[in-house]
PDB file of N, CA and C in Angstrom:
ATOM      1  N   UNK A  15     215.265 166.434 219.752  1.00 86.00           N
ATOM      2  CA  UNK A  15     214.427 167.430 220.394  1.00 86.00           C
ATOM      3  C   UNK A  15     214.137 166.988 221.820  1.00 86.00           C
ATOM      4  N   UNK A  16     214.470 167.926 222.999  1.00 96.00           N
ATOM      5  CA  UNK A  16     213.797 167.581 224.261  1.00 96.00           C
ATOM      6  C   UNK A  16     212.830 167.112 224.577  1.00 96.00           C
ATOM      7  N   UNK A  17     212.103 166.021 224.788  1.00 97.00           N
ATOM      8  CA  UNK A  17     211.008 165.422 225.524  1.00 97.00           C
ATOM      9  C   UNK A  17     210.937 165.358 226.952  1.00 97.00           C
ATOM     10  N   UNK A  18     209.392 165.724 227.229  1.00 98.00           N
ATOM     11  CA  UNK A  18     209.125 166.391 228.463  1.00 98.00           C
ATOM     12  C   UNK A  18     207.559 165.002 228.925  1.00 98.00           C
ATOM     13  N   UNK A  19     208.110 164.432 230.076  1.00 97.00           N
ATOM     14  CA  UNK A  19     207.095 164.214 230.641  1.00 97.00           C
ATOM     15  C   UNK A  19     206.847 164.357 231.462  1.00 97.00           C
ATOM     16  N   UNK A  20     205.801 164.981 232.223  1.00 98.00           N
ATOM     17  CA  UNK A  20     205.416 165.338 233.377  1.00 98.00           C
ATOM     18  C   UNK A  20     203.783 164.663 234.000  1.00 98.00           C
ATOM     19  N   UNK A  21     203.686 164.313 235.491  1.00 97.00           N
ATOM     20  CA  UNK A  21     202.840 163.272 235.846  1.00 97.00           C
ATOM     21  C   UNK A  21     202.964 163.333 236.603  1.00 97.00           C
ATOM     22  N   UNK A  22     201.498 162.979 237.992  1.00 98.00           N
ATOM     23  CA  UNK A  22     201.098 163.167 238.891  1.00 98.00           C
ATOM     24  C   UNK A  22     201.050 161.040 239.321  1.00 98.00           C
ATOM     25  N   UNK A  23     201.340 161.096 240.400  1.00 98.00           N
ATOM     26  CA  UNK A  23     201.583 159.727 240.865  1.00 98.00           C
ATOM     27  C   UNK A  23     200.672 159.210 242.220  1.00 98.00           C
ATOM     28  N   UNK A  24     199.679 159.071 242.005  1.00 98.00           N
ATOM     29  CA  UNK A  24     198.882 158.521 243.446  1.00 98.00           C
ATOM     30  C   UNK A  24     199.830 157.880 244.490  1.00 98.00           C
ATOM     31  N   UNK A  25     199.839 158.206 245.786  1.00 98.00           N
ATOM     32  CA  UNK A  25     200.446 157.051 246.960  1.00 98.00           C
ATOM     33  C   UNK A  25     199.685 156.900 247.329  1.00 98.00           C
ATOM     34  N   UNK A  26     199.445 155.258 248.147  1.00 98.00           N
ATOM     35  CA  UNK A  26     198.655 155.247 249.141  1.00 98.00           C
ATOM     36  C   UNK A  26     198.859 156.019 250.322  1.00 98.00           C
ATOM     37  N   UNK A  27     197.355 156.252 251.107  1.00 97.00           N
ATOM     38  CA  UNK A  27     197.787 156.708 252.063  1.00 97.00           C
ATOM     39  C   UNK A  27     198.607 156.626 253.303  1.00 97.00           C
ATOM     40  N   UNK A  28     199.549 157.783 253.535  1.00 96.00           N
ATOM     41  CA  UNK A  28     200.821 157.793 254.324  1.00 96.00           C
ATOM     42  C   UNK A  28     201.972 157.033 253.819  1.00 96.00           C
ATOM     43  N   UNK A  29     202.016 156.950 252.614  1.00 97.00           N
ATOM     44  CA  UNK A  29     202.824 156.280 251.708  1.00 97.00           C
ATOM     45  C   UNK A  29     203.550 156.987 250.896  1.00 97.00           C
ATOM     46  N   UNK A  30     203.407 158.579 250.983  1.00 98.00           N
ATOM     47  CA  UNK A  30     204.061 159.675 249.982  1.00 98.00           C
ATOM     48  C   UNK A  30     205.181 159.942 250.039  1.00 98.00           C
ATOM     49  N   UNK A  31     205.446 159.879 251.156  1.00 97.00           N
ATOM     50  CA  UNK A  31     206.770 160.153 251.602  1.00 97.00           C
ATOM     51  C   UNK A  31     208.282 159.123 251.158  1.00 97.00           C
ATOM     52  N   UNK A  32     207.480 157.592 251.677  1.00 98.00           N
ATOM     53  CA  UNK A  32     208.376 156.698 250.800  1.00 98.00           C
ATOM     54  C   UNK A  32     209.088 156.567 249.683  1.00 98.00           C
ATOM     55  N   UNK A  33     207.335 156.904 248.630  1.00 98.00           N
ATOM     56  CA  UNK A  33     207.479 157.403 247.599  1.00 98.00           C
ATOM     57  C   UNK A  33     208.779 157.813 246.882  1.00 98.00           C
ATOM     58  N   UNK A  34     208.379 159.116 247.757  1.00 98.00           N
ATOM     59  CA  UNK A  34     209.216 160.337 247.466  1.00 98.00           C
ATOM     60  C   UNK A  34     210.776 160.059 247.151  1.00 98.00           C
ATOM     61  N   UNK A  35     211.092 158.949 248.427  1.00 98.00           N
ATOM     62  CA  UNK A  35     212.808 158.610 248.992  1.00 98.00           C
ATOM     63  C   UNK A  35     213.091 158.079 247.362  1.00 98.00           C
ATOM     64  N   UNK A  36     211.935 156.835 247.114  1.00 97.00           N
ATOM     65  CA  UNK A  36     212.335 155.879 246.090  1.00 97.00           C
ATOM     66  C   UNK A  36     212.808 156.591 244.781  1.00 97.00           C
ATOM     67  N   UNK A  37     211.911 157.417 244.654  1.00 97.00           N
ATOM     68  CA  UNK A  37     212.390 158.583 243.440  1.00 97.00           C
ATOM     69  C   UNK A  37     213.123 159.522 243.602  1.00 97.00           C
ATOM     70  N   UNK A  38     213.753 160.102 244.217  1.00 97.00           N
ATOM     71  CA  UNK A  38     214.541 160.635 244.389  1.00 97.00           C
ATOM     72  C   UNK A  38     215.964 160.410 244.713  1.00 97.00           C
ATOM     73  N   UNK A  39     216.334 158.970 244.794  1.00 95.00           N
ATOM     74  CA  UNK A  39     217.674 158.234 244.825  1.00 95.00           C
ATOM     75  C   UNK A  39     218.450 158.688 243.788  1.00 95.00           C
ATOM     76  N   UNK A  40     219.811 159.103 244.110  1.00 94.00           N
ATOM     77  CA  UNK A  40     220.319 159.341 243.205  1.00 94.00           C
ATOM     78  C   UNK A  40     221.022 158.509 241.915  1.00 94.00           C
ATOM     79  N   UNK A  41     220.596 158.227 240.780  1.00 92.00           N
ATOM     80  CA  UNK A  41     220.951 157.791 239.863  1.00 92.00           C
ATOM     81  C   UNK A  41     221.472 158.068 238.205  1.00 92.00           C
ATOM     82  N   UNK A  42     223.201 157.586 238.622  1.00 91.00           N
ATOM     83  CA  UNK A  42     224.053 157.585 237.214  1.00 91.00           C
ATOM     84  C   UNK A  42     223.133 156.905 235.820  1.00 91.00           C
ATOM     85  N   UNK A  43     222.427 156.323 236.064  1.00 93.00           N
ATOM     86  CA  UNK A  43     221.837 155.729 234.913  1.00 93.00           C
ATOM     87  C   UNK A  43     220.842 156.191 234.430  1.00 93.00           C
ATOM     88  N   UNK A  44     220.265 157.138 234.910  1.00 94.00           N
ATOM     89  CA  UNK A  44     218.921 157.953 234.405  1.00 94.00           C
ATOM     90  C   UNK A  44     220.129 159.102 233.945  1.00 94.00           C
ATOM     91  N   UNK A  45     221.138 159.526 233.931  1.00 94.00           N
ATOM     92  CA  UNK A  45     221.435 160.175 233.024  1.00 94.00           C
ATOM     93  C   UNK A  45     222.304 159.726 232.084  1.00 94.00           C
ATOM     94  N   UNK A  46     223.507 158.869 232.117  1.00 95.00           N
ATOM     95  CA  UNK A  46     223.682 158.140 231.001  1.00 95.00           C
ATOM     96  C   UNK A  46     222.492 157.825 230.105  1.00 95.00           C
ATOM     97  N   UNK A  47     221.389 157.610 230.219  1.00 96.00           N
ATOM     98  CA  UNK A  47     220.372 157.305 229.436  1.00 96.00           C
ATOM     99  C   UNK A  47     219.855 158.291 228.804  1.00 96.00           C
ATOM    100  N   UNK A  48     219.999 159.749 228.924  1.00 96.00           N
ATOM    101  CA  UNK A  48     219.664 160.666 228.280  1.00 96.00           C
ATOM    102  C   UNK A  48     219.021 161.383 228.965  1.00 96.00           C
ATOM    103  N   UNK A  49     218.675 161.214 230.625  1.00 97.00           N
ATOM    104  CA  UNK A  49     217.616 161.806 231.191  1.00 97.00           C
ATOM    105  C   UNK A  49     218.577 163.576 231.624  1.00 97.00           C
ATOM    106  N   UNK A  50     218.267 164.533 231.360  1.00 97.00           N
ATOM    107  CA  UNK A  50     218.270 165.853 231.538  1.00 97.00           C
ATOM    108  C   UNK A  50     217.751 166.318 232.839  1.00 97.00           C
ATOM    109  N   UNK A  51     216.957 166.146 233.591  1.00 96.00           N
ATOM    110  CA  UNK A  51     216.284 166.819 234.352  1.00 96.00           C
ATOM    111  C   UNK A  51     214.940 165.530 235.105  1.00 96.00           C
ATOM    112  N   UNK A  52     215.125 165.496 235.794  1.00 97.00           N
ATOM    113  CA  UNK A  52     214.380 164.514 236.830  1.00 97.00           C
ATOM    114  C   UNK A  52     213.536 165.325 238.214  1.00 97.00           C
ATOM    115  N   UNK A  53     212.791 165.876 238.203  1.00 98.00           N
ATOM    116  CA  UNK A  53     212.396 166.725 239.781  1.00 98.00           C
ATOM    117  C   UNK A  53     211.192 165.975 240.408  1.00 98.00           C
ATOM    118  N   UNK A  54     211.160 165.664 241.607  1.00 98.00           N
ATOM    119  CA  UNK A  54     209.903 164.951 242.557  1.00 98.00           C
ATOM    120  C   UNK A  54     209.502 165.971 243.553  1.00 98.00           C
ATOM    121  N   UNK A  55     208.256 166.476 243.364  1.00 98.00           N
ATOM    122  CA  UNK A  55     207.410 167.316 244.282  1.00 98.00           C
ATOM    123  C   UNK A  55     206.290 166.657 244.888  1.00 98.00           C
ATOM    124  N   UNK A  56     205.823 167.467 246.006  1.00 98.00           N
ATOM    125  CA  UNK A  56     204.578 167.433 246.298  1.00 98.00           C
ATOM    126  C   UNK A  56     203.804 168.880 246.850  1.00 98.00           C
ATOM    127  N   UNK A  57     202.924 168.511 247.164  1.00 98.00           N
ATOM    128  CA  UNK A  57     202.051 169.520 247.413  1.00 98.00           C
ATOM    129  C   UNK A  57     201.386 169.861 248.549  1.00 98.00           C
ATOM    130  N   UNK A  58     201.086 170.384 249.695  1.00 97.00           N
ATOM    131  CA  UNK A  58     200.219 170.485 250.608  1.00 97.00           C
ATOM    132  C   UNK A  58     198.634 169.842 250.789  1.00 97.00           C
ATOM    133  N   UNK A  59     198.404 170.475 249.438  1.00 97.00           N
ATOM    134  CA  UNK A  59     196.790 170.483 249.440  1.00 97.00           C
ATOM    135  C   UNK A  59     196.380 169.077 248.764  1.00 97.00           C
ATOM    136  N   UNK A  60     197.553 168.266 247.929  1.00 97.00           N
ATOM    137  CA  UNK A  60     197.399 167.161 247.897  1.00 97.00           C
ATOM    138  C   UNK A  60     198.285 166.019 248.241  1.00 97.00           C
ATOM    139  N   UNK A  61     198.065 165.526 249.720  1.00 97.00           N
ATOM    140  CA  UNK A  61     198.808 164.588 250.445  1.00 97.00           C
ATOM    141  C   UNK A  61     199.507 163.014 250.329  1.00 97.00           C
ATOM    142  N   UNK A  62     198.597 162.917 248.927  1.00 97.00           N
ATOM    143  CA  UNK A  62     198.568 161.272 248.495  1.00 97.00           C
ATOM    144  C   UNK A  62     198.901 161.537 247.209  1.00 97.00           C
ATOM    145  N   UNK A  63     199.497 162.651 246.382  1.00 98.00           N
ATOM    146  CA  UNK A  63     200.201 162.487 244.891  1.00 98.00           C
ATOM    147  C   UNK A  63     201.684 163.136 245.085  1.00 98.00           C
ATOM    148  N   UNK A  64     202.482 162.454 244.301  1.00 98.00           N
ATOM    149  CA  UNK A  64     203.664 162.689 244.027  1.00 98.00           C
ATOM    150  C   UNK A  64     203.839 163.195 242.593  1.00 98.00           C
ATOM    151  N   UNK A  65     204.418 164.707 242.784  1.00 98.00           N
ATOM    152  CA  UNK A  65     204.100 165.210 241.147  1.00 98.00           C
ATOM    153  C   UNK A  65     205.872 164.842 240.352  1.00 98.00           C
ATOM    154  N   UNK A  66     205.668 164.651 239.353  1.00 98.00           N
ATOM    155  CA  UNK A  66     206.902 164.472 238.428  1.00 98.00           C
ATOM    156  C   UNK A  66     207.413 165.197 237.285  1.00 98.00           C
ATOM    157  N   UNK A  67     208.466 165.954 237.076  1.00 98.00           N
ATOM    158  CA  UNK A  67     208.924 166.842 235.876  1.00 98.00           C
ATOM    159  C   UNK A  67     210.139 165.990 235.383  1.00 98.00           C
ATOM    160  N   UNK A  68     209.818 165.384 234.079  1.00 97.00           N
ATOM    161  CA  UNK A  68     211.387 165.006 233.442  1.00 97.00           C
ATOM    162  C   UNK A  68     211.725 165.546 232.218  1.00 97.00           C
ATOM    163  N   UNK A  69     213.058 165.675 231.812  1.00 97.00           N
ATOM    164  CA  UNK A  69     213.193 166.270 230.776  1.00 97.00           C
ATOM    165  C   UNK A  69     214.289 165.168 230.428  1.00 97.00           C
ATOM    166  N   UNK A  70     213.918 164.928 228.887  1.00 97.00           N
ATOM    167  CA  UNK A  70     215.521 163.635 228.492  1.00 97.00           C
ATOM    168  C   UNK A  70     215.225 164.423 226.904  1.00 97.00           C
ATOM    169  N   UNK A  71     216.631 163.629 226.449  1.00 97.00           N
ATOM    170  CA  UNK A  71     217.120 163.918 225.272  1.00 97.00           C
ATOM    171  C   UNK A  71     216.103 163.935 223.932  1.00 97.00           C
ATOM    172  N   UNK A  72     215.539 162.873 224.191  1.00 96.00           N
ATOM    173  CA  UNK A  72     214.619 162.654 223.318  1.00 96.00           C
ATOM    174  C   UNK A  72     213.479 161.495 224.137  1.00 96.00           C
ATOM    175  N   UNK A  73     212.371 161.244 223.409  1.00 96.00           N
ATOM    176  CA  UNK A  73     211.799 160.031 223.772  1.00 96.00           C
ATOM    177  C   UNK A  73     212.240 158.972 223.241  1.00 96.00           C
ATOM    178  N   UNK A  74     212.700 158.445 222.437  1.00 96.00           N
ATOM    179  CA  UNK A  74     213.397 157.251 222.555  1.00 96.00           C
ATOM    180  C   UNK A  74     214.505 157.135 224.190  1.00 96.00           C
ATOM    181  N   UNK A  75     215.052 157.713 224.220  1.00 97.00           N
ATOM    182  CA  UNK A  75     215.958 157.899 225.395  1.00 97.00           C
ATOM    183  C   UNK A  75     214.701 157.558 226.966  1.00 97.00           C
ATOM    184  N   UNK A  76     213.733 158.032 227.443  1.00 97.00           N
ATOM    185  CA  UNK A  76     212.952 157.915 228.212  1.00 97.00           C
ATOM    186  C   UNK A  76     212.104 156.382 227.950  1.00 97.00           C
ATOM    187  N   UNK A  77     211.882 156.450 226.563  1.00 96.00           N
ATOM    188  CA  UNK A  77     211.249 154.598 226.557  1.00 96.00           C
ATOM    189  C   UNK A  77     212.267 153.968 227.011  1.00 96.00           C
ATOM    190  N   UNK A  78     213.619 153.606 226.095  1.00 96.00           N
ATOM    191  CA  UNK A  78     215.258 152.825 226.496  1.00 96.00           C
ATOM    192  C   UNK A  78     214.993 152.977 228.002  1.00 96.00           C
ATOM    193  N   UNK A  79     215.018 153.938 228.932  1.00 96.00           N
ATOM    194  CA  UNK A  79     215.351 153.971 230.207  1.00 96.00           C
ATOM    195  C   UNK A  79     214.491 152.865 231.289  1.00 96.00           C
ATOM    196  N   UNK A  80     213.377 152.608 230.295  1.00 94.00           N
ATOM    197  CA  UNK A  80     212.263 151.886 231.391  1.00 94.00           C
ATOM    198  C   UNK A  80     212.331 150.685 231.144  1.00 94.00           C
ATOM    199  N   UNK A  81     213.729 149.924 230.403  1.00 95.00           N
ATOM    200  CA  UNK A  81     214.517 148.904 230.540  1.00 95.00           C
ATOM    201  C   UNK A  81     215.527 148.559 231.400  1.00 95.00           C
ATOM    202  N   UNK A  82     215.755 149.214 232.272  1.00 95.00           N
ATOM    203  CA  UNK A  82     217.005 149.433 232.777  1.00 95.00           C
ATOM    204  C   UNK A  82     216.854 148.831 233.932  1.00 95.00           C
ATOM    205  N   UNK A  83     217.734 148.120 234.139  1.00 96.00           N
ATOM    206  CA  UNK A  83     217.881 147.039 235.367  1.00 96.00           C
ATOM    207  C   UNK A  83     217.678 147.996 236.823  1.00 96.00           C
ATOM    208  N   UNK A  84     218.158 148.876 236.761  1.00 94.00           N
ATOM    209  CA  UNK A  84     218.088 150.182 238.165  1.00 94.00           C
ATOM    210  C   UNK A  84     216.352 150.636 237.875  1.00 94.00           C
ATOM    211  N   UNK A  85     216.035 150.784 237.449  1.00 95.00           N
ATOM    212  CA  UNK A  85     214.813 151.574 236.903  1.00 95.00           C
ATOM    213  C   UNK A  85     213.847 150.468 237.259  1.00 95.00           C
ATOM    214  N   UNK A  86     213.676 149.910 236.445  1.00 95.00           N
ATOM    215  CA  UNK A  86     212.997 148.474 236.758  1.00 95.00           C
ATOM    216  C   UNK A  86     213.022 148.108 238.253  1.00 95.00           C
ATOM    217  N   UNK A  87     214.090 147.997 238.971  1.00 95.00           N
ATOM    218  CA  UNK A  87     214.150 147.225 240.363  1.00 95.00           C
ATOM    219  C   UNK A  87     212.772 148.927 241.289  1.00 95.00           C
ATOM    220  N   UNK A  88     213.666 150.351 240.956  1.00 95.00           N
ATOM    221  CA  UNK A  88     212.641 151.038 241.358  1.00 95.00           C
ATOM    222  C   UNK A  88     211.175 151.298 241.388  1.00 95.00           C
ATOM    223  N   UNK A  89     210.614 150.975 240.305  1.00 95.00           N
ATOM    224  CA  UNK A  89     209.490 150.603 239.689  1.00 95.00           C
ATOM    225  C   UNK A  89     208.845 149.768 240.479  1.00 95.00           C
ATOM    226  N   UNK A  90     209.682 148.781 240.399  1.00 97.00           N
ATOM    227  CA  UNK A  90     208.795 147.611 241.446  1.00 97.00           C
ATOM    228  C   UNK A  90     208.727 147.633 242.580  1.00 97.00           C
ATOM    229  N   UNK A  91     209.805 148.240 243.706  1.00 97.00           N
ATOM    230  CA  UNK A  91     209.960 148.559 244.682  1.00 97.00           C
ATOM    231  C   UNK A  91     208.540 150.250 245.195  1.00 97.00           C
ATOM    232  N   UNK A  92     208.685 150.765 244.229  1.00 97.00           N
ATOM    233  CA  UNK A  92     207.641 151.639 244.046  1.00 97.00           C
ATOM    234  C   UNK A  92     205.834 150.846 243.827  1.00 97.00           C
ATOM    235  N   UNK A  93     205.794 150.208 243.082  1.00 97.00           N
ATOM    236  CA  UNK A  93     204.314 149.747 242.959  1.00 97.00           C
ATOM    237  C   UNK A  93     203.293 149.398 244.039  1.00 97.00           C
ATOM    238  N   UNK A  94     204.128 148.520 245.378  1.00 97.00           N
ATOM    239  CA  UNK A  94     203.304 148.389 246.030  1.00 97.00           C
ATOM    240  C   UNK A  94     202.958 149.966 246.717  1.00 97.00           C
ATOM    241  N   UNK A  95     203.195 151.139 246.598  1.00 98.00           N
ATOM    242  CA  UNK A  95     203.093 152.198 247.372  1.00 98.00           C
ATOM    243  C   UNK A  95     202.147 153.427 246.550  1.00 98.00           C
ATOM    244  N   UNK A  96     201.638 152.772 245.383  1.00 97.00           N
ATOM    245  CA  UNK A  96     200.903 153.552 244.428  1.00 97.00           C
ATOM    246  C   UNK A  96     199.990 153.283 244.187  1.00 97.00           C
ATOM    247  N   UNK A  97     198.500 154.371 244.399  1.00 97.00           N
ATOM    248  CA  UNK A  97     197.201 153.929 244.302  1.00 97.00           C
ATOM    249  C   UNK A  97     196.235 153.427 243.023  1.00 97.00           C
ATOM    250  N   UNK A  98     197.326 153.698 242.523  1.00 94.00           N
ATOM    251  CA  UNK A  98     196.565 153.683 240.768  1.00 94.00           C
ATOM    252  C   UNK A  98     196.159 154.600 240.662  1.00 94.00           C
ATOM    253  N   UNK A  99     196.058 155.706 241.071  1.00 96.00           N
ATOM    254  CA  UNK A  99     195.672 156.906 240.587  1.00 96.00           C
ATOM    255  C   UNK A  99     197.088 157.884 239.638  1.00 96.00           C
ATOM    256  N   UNK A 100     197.001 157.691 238.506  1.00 95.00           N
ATOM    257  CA  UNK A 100     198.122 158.516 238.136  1.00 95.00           C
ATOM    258  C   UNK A 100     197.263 159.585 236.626  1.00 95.00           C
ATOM    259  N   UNK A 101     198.508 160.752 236.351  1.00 97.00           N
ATOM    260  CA  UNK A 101     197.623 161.934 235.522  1.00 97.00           C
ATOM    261  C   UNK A 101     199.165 161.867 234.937  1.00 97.00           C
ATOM    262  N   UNK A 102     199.061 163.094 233.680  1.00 97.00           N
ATOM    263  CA  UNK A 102     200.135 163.437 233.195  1.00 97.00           C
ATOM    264  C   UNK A 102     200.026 163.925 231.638  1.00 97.00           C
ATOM    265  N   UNK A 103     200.602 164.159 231.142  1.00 97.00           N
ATOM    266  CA  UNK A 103     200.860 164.306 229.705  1.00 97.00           C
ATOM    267  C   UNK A 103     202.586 164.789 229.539  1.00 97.00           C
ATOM    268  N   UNK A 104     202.842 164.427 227.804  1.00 97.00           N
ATOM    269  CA  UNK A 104     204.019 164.355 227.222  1.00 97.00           C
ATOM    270  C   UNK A 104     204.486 165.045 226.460  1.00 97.00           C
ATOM    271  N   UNK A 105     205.063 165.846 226.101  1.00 96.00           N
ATOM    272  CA  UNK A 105     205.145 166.742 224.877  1.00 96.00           C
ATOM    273  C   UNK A 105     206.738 167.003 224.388  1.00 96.00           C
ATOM    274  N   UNK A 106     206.821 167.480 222.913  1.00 96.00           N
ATOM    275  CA  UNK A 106     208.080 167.923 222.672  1.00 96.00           C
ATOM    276  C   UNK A 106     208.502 169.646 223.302  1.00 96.00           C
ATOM    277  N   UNK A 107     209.299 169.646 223.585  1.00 96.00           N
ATOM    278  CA  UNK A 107     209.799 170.922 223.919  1.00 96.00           C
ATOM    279  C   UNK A 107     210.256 171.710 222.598  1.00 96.00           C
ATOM    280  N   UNK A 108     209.335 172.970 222.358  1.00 94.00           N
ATOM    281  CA  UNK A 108     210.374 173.670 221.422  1.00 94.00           C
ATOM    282  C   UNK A 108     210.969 174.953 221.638  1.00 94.00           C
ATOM    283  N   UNK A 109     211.205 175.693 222.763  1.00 92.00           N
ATOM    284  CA  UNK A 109     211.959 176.340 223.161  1.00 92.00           C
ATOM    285  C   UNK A 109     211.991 176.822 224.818  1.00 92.00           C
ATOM    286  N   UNK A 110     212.594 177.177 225.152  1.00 90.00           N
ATOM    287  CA  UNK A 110     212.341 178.419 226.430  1.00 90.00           C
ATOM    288  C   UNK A 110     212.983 179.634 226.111  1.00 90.00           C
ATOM    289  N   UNK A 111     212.644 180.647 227.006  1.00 93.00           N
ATOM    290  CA  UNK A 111     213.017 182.082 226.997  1.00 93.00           C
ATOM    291  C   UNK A 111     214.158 182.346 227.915  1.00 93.00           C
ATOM    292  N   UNK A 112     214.700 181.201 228.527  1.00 88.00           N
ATOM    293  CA  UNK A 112     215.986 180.898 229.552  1.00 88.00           C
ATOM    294  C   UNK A 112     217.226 180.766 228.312  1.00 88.00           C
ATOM    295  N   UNK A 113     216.950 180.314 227.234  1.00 80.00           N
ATOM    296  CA  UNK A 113     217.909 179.746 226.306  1.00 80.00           C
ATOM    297  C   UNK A 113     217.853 179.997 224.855  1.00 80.00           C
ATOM    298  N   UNK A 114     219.359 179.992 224.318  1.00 72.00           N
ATOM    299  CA  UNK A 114     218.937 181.044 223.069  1.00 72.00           C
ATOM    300  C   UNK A 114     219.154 182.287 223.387  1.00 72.00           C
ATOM    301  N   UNK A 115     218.989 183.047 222.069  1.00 58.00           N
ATOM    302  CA  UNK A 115     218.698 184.568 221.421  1.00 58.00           C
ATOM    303  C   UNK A 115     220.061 184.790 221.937  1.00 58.00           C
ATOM    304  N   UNK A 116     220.384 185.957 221.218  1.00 50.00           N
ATOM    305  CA  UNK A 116     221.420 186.943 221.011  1.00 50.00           C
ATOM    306  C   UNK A 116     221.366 188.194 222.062  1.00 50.00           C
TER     307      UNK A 116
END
């Protein structure tokens, strides 16, 4: 079943942008790993969060991924640029109206 996590990412300030680059690199290994769908936004009205939409195969597939030697090096390369402020929640996907039906 699709697993969906989606999450809001504090930067420090004038730091969003960096952010942004670090996550948004393109990477073969977030989808070999099962990852489906990866998107990095932001927002106007909030200057210091980086919002996040992922979609992977399953959650096992999204835990496995936050082993990953590429992932990991991003992560860390990312930390010093994050306020500790982060939001989010996780859920299973059980359908859309994009997909399916007759």
């Amino acid at each position: 079943m699709t697993f969906a996590n989606v999450g809001t990412l504090g930067a420090t300030p004038g730091s969003r942008d960096e952010l942004v680059a670090i996550l948004t690199r393109p990477s073969a290994d977030l989808a070999a790993a099962g990852c489906l769908r990866y998107d990095v936004g932001v927002a106007a009205d909030h200057p210091d969060t980086v919002f996040v939409v992922e979609l992977w195969a399953d959650a096992e597939s999204h835990h496995a991924s936050l082993g990953l030697p590429s992932v990991r090096a991003a992560i860390d390369e990312a930390m010093p640029l994050l306020s500790g402020e982060m939001g989010g929640f996780r859920f299973d996907v059980v359908g859309s109206p994009l997909e399916g039906g007759s």
